[in-house]
Tab-separated table of C-alpha atoms in Angstrom:
chain	number	residue	atom	x	y	z
A	1	UNK	CA	87.871	98.653	142.081
A	2	UNK	CA	90.795	99.250	139.575
A	3	UNK	CA	93.807	100.196	141.648
A	4	UNK	CA	96.367	102.432	139.939
A	5	UNK	CA	98.760	103.380	142.798
A	6	UNK	CA	99.576	101.140	145.728
A	7	UNK	CA	101.837	101.196	148.634
A	8	UNK	CA	102.110	98.458	151.100
A	9	UNK	CA	104.121	99.038	154.416
A	10	UNK	CA	106.189	101.768	152.836
A	11	UNK	CA	108.922	103.182	154.896
A	12	UNK	CA	111.426	106.006	154.383
A	13	UNK	CA	113.753	107.688	156.638
A	14	UNK	CA	116.346	110.549	156.129
A	15	UNK	CA	119.327	109.170	158.148
A	16	UNK	CA	117.726	108.113	161.557
A	17	UNK	CA	114.724	110.458	161.149
A	18	UNK	CA	111.732	108.301	159.879
A	19	UNK	CA	109.566	110.366	157.532
A	20	UNK	CA	107.065	107.753	156.304
A	21	UNK	CA	106.173	104.888	158.751
A	22	UNK	CA	104.618	101.617	157.442
A	23	UNK	CA	102.209	103.524	155.102
A	24	UNK	CA	99.599	101.767	153.379
A	25	UNK	CA	97.584	103.452	150.637
A	26	UNK	CA	95.636	102.311	147.523
A	27	UNK	CA	94.432	104.805	144.815
A	28	UNK	CA	91.945	104.132	142.248
A	29	UNK	CA	91.922	105.070	138.453
A	30	UNK	CA	89.946	108.058	137.263
A	31	UNK	CA	89.968	110.077	140.592
A	32	UNK	CA	91.498	113.352	141.713
A	33	UNK	CA	93.050	112.882	145.064
A	34	UNK	CA	94.341	115.420	147.563
A	35	UNK	CA	97.128	114.680	149.792
A	36	UNK	CA	96.853	116.972	152.694
A	37	UNK	CA	98.969	117.261	155.769
A	38	UNK	CA	100.831	119.973	157.844
A	39	UNK	CA	104.355	120.980	156.921
A	40	UNK	CA	106.775	118.037	157.561
A	41	UNK	CA	104.098	115.368	157.284
A	42	UNK	CA	105.734	113.421	154.537
A	43	UNK	CA	103.635	114.579	151.475
A	44	UNK	CA	106.478	115.531	149.373
A	45	UNK	CA	108.569	112.552	150.245
A	46	UNK	CA	105.662	110.271	149.231
A	47	UNK	CA	105.198	112.162	145.824
A	48	UNK	CA	108.954	111.798	145.202
A	49	UNK	CA	108.928	108.007	145.974
A	50	UNK	CA	105.987	107.647	143.516
A	51	UNK	CA	107.814	109.709	140.879
A	52	UNK	CA	110.887	107.646	141.256
A	53	UNK	CA	113.207	110.318	142.627
A	54	UNK	CA	113.738	108.958	146.071
A	55	UNK	CA	114.157	105.222	146.932
A	56	UNK	CA	112.063	103.634	149.680
A	57	UNK	CA	113.728	102.013	152.557
A	58	UNK	CA	111.159	99.179	152.828
A	59	UNK	CA	107.807	98.058	151.600
A	60	UNK	CA	106.123	97.915	148.221
A	61	UNK	CA	105.109	100.578	145.726
A	62	UNK	CA	103.420	99.964	142.423
A	63	UNK	CA	101.916	102.017	139.773
A	64	UNK	CA	99.715	100.277	137.467
A	65	UNK	CA	101.098	97.032	138.614
A	66	UNK	CA	104.655	97.831	138.036
A	67	UNK	CA	107.467	98.503	140.316
A	68	UNK	CA	108.910	102.107	140.496
A	69	UNK	CA	111.357	102.514	137.646
A	70	UNK	CA	111.674	103.458	133.903
A	71	UNK	CA	108.191	101.876	133.019
A	72	UNK	CA	106.268	103.853	135.640
A	73	UNK	CA	108.268	107.137	134.681
A	74	UNK	CA	106.870	106.582	131.297
A	75	UNK	CA	103.247	106.901	132.638
A	76	UNK	CA	103.726	109.240	135.456
A	77	UNK	CA	103.893	113.006	134.952
A	78	UNK	CA	105.489	114.891	137.854
A	79	UNK	CA	105.276	118.472	138.820
A	80	UNK	CA	107.937	119.220	141.506
A	81	UNK	CA	107.517	121.815	144.097
A	82	UNK	CA	110.089	123.925	142.273
A	83	UNK	CA	110.763	124.464	138.506
A	84	UNK	CA	113.904	122.975	137.141
A	85	UNK	CA	114.453	124.595	133.727
A	86	UNK	CA	117.685	126.267	133.058
A	87	UNK	CA	117.284	130.233	133.265
A	88	UNK	CA	118.717	130.626	129.877
A	89	UNK	CA	116.292	128.313	128.085
A	90	UNK	CA	113.528	129.914	126.121
A	91	UNK	CA	109.894	128.602	126.638
A	92	UNK	CA	109.952	126.845	123.169
A	93	UNK	CA	113.100	124.989	124.210
A	94	UNK	CA	111.389	123.558	127.200
A	95	UNK	CA	108.586	122.363	125.008
A	96	UNK	CA	111.143	120.626	122.476
A	97	UNK	CA	112.881	119.353	125.719
A	98	UNK	CA	109.495	117.505	126.857
A	99	UNK	CA	108.772	116.402	123.326
A	100	UNK	CA	112.186	114.751	122.893
A	101	UNK	CA	111.893	113.203	126.464
A	102	UNK	CA	108.199	111.775	126.687
A	103	UNK	CA	106.486	109.736	124.016
A	104	UNK	CA	103.067	110.963	125.469
A	105	UNK	CA	103.677	114.522	125.151
A	106	UNK	CA	101.144	116.473	123.117
A	107	UNK	CA	102.800	119.624	121.586
A	108	UNK	CA	99.446	121.127	120.372
A	109	UNK	CA	97.947	120.963	123.852
A	110	UNK	CA	100.890	122.783	125.375
A	111	UNK	CA	101.066	125.552	122.760
A	112	UNK	CA	97.260	126.139	123.101
A	113	UNK	CA	97.501	126.405	126.748
A	114	UNK	CA	100.454	128.823	126.821
A	115	UNK	CA	98.658	131.003	124.108
A	116	UNK	CA	95.641	131.191	126.427
A	117	UNK	CA	97.795	132.125	129.295
A	118	UNK	CA	99.538	134.657	127.154
A	119	UNK	CA	103.043	133.354	127.612
A	120	UNK	CA	105.182	133.942	124.716
A	121	UNK	CA	107.246	130.781	123.496
A	122	UNK	CA	110.152	133.128	122.855
A	123	UNK	CA	110.410	134.325	126.449
A	124	UNK	CA	113.565	133.285	128.318
A	125	UNK	CA	112.858	131.446	131.559
A	126	UNK	CA	114.765	133.925	133.378
A	127	UNK	CA	112.713	136.726	132.274
A	128	UNK	CA	109.439	135.228	133.585
A	129	UNK	CA	108.077	135.857	137.107
A	130	UNK	CA	108.132	132.914	139.570
A	131	UNK	CA	104.409	132.484	138.966
A	132	UNK	CA	104.573	132.415	135.344
A	133	UNK	CA	107.508	129.881	135.548
A	134	UNK	CA	105.241	127.633	137.477
A	135	UNK	CA	102.468	128.030	135.029
A	136	UNK	CA	104.818	127.013	132.162
A	137	UNK	CA	105.999	123.865	134.121
A	138	UNK	CA	102.270	122.873	134.854
A	139	UNK	CA	101.383	123.310	131.247
A	140	UNK	CA	104.141	121.006	130.208
A	141	UNK	CA	103.272	118.512	132.924
A	142	UNK	CA	99.495	118.395	132.045
A	143	UNK	CA	100.300	118.132	128.253
A	144	UNK	CA	101.383	114.564	128.733
A	145	UNK	CA	98.775	111.787	128.325
A	146	UNK	CA	99.948	110.291	131.539
A	147	UNK	CA	98.109	107.798	133.790
A	148	UNK	CA	99.184	109.430	136.891
A	149	UNK	CA	99.786	113.135	137.457
A	150	UNK	CA	101.819	113.961	140.629
A	151	UNK	CA	101.268	117.701	141.323
A	152	UNK	CA	103.283	118.869	144.404
A	153	UNK	CA	101.869	122.241	145.367
A	154	UNK	CA	100.778	123.205	141.938
A	155	UNK	CA	99.498	126.641	143.080
A	156	UNK	CA	101.855	127.878	145.582
A	157	UNK	CA	103.139	130.883	143.677
A	158	UNK	CA	100.293	131.864	141.365
A	159	UNK	CA	97.494	134.537	141.927
A	160	UNK	CA	93.749	133.473	142.496
A	161	UNK	CA	92.496	133.863	138.926
A	162	UNK	CA	95.409	131.728	137.654
A	163	UNK	CA	94.692	129.084	140.209
A	164	UNK	CA	91.125	128.890	138.844
A	165	UNK	CA	92.857	128.348	135.410
A	166	UNK	CA	95.180	125.805	136.688
A	167	UNK	CA	92.186	123.916	138.222
A	168	UNK	CA	90.316	123.995	134.864
A	169	UNK	CA	93.321	122.883	133.135
A	170	UNK	CA	93.620	119.822	135.553
A	171	UNK	CA	89.860	119.059	134.983
A	172	UNK	CA	89.991	119.231	131.205
A	173	UNK	CA	93.298	117.334	130.712
A	174	UNK	CA	93.049	114.283	132.630
A	175	UNK	CA	90.924	111.262	131.482
A	176	UNK	CA	89.034	108.431	133.049
A	177	UNK	CA	91.925	106.222	132.897
A	178	UNK	CA	94.186	108.545	134.724
A	179	UNK	CA	94.459	109.884	138.283
A	180	UNK	CA	95.594	113.214	139.642
A	181	UNK	CA	97.274	113.396	142.896
A	182	UNK	CA	97.667	116.839	144.281
A	183	UNK	CA	99.531	118.023	147.577
A	184	UNK	CA	98.562	121.537	148.760
A	185	UNK	CA	97.907	123.886	151.575
A	186	UNK	CA	95.404	125.870	149.618
A	187	UNK	CA	92.793	123.499	150.569
A	188	UNK	CA	89.869	125.670	150.062
A	189	UNK	CA	90.960	126.315	146.537
A	190	UNK	CA	91.052	122.784	145.538
A	191	UNK	CA	88.369	121.062	147.638
A	192	UNK	CA	85.672	121.355	144.835
A	193	UNK	CA	87.567	119.361	142.373
A	194	UNK	CA	88.673	116.427	144.661
A	195	UNK	CA	87.113	113.124	144.809
A	196	UNK	CA	89.029	111.797	147.645
A	197	UNK	CA	91.469	113.274	150.413
A	198	UNK	CA	94.068	111.655	152.284
A	199	UNK	CA	95.055	113.251	155.523
A	200	UNK	CA	98.705	112.483	156.533
A	201	UNK	CA	100.541	113.299	159.642
A	202	UNK	CA	104.081	112.388	160.748
A	203	UNK	CA	104.391	109.860	157.820
A	204	UNK	CA	101.237	108.123	158.744
A	205	UNK	CA	97.792	108.140	157.284
A	206	UNK	CA	95.053	109.814	159.405
A	207	UNK	CA	92.289	108.771	157.020
A	208	UNK	CA	91.427	108.194	153.375
A	209	UNK	CA	87.926	109.335	152.316
A	210	UNK	CA	85.492	110.539	149.749
A	211	UNK	CA	85.055	114.211	150.044
A	212	UNK	CA	81.313	114.306	149.735
A	213	UNK	CA	81.123	111.683	152.460
A	214	UNK	CA	83.022	113.893	154.755
A	215	UNK	CA	80.827	116.739	154.051
A	216	UNK	CA	77.726	114.699	154.506
A	217	UNK	CA	78.998	113.202	157.909
A	218	UNK	CA	80.539	116.190	159.397
A	219	UNK	CA	78.798	119.101	157.748
A	220	UNK	CA	81.951	120.913	157.284
A	221	UNK	CA	84.329	121.830	154.424
A	222	UNK	CA	87.711	119.984	154.057
A	223	UNK	CA	89.337	123.153	154.858
A	224	UNK	CA	87.701	123.407	158.423
A	225	UNK	CA	88.202	119.665	158.903
A	226	UNK	CA	91.839	120.191	158.277
A	227	UNK	CA	91.975	122.898	160.776
A	228	UNK	CA	90.245	120.792	163.251
A	229	UNK	CA	92.340	117.562	162.860
A	230	UNK	CA	95.668	119.499	162.715
A	231	UNK	CA	94.899	122.248	165.180
A	232	UNK	CA	98.195	123.418	166.986
B	1	UNK	CA	73.905	128.480	134.357
B	2	UNK	CA	75.538	130.057	137.405
B	3	UNK	CA	76.954	127.934	140.079
B	4	UNK	CA	77.412	128.690	143.776
B	5	UNK	CA	78.597	126.326	146.164
B	6	UNK	CA	78.923	126.257	149.820
B	7	UNK	CA	81.764	123.988	151.126
B	8	UNK	CA	80.020	122.637	154.013
B	9	UNK	CA	77.625	120.321	152.365
B	10	UNK	CA	78.136	117.826	149.638
B	11	UNK	CA	78.600	119.322	146.301
B	12	UNK	CA	76.705	116.682	144.418
B	13	UNK	CA	73.450	117.495	146.535
B	14	UNK	CA	74.013	121.245	145.750
B	15	UNK	CA	74.447	120.498	142.068
B	16	UNK	CA	71.039	118.508	142.231
B	17	UNK	CA	69.323	121.549	143.961
B	18	UNK	CA	70.598	123.998	141.634
B	19	UNK	CA	69.572	122.029	138.448
B	20	UNK	CA	66.203	121.402	139.997
B	21	UNK	CA	65.885	125.116	140.456
B	22	UNK	CA	66.592	125.792	136.967
B	23	UNK	CA	64.070	123.389	135.930
B	24	UNK	CA	61.493	125.037	138.187
B	25	UNK	CA	62.251	128.590	137.036
B	26	UNK	CA	62.174	127.435	133.463
B	27	UNK	CA	65.875	128.477	132.878
B	28	UNK	CA	66.188	124.759	131.635
B	29	UNK	CA	63.254	123.863	129.332
B	30	UNK	CA	61.723	120.502	128.791
B	31	UNK	CA	63.767	118.451	126.244
B	32	UNK	CA	66.576	120.976	126.409
B	33	UNK	CA	70.060	119.207	125.953
B	34	UNK	CA	72.576	119.458	128.804
B	35	UNK	CA	76.096	119.974	127.977
B	36	UNK	CA	78.577	117.014	128.543
B	37	UNK	CA	79.613	116.057	131.921
B	38	UNK	CA	83.012	117.230	131.586
B	39	UNK	CA	82.127	120.420	130.098
B	40	UNK	CA	79.472	121.045	132.967
B	41	UNK	CA	82.201	120.021	135.511
B	42	UNK	CA	84.597	122.507	134.116
B	43	UNK	CA	82.271	125.389	134.066
B	44	UNK	CA	81.137	124.592	137.605
B	45	UNK	CA	84.659	124.107	138.593
B	46	UNK	CA	83.898	120.614	140.291
B	47	UNK	CA	85.071	117.294	139.749
B	48	UNK	CA	83.628	115.245	136.779
B	49	UNK	CA	82.768	112.317	139.057
B	50	UNK	CA	80.810	114.535	141.308
B	51	UNK	CA	78.827	116.006	138.268
B	52	UNK	CA	78.227	112.587	136.934
B	53	UNK	CA	76.858	111.508	140.399
B	54	UNK	CA	74.473	114.360	140.537
B	55	UNK	CA	73.145	113.922	137.067
B	56	UNK	CA	72.612	110.145	137.547
B	57	UNK	CA	70.529	110.748	140.574
B	58	UNK	CA	68.542	113.371	138.693
B	59	UNK	CA	67.938	110.939	135.970
B	60	UNK	CA	66.822	108.319	138.486
B	61	UNK	CA	64.287	110.737	140.077
B	62	UNK	CA	62.988	111.363	136.474
B	63	UNK	CA	64.065	115.011	136.219
B	64	UNK	CA	66.484	114.101	133.421
B	65	UNK	CA	66.438	111.441	130.623
B	66	UNK	CA	69.228	110.340	128.602
B	67	UNK	CA	69.429	109.079	124.996
B	68	UNK	CA	72.429	106.785	124.261
B	69	UNK	CA	75.191	108.302	122.251
B	70	UNK	CA	73.431	111.587	122.276
B	71	UNK	CA	73.337	112.983	125.761
B	72	UNK	CA	71.095	114.019	128.599
B	73	UNK	CA	67.940	116.064	128.391
B	74	UNK	CA	65.346	117.704	130.697
B	75	UNK	CA	62.315	115.620	131.090
B	76	UNK	CA	59.112	117.177	129.850
B	77	UNK	CA	56.677	116.366	132.843
B	78	UNK	CA	55.137	119.543	133.540
B	79	UNK	CA	53.917	118.354	137.047
B	80	UNK	CA	57.491	117.940	137.829
B	81	UNK	CA	58.074	121.657	137.486
B	82	UNK	CA	55.096	122.444	139.526
B	83	UNK	CA	56.060	119.960	142.269
B	84	UNK	CA	59.567	121.490	142.295
B	85	UNK	CA	58.175	124.903	142.588
B	86	UNK	CA	56.051	123.794	145.553
B	87	UNK	CA	59.122	122.202	147.078
B	88	UNK	CA	61.184	125.281	146.592
B	89	UNK	CA	58.605	127.479	148.077
B	90	UNK	CA	58.186	125.533	151.014
B	91	UNK	CA	61.902	125.652	151.435
B	92	UNK	CA	62.198	129.344	151.138
B	93	UNK	CA	59.352	129.953	153.371
B	94	UNK	CA	60.568	127.606	156.030
B	95	UNK	CA	63.927	129.469	155.931
B	96	UNK	CA	62.066	132.845	156.310
B	97	UNK	CA	60.070	131.781	159.243
B	98	UNK	CA	63.051	130.206	160.877
B	99	UNK	CA	64.879	133.453	160.746
B	100	UNK	CA	61.909	135.492	162.029
B	101	UNK	CA	61.408	133.170	164.810
B	102	UNK	CA	65.112	133.596	165.717
B	103	UNK	CA	64.486	137.425	166.048
B	104	UNK	CA	61.699	136.377	168.399
B	105	UNK	CA	58.597	136.911	166.368
B	106	UNK	CA	55.534	134.747	166.488
B	107	UNK	CA	54.015	133.263	163.415
B	108	UNK	CA	50.981	135.682	163.236
B	109	UNK	CA	53.310	138.688	163.854
B	110	UNK	CA	55.372	137.649	160.866
B	111	UNK	CA	52.235	137.711	158.530
B	112	UNK	CA	51.684	141.033	159.646
B	113	UNK	CA	55.311	142.262	159.176
B	114	UNK	CA	55.213	140.643	155.578
B	115	UNK	CA	51.906	142.363	154.812
B	116	UNK	CA	53.050	145.611	156.017
B	117	UNK	CA	56.503	145.112	154.055
B	118	UNK	CA	54.542	144.326	150.953
B	119	UNK	CA	52.118	147.282	151.080
B	120	UNK	CA	54.941	149.540	152.117
B	121	UNK	CA	57.122	148.710	149.248
B	122	UNK	CA	54.372	149.445	146.730
């Protein structure tokens, strides 16, 4: 199998508090993978390490065989939990910004998606609602021809109809060479599009499985399984 | 094609069932070309790998055939669609009888109820 993302013995702590403990994970190309876990399980920390925003304390992390750094940032498209554009920017400025910054950015794709979402390129970021801002951010991230898409809570603030659109956007825009890694609490919304799920708890992997294998073995949805595994 | 999924059973099995049903009902005709995998995946809102898996299995079972570079088509064996109809008929009948049994009816009572129902609805 062609491994795209690999973590070996990954450790990360904030001060004395361990957040990720000896984590081993290997993810293949061409898959859509859900990283699911309760609040504080280390999902966002893991994503940020893969994105190159946080440094690991110990272990090995590679993407497409390369250690995290400039070379991996070129092939990783990251959607953070919060949008980061300056409120005074217009939507078209953010497009220019991405085009200037990333070699693999496809302007036509971004413009076409914004049009189908009825988002005007002349709007200022501060004039947009929270959900619309998130959509703009996602459009930009998915308009890159990356090898890894890291989507941290891509549907947190948007309505159900827009969630469907976002899932479609994800399905149409990634290719066989790329993988999409999604963290979310809205499991029932995403589970149909996932290949694999990784359940994570207290910085450790509970299991990593093919979703249809789970449905076959347990006769339950990923959402129900999550509720069972992480019952409080 | 309309897609409906229940999330407790594997999605690829449900895709297989639903395509078989379309063949049985004639919604999909012999030699009709299917849309590309990705297109089907997007309209069904499922993962392309899942769609691929379902279509490959249907091909192995002989319901579909593919022509290199051109795409996937519905096989034209008419007996298949009759066989499918039989399969589905059995499936629906089983489900109905099961439900009636759970209400406490015996098999011969079910026949009478059904006969009454049909003559009543005329």
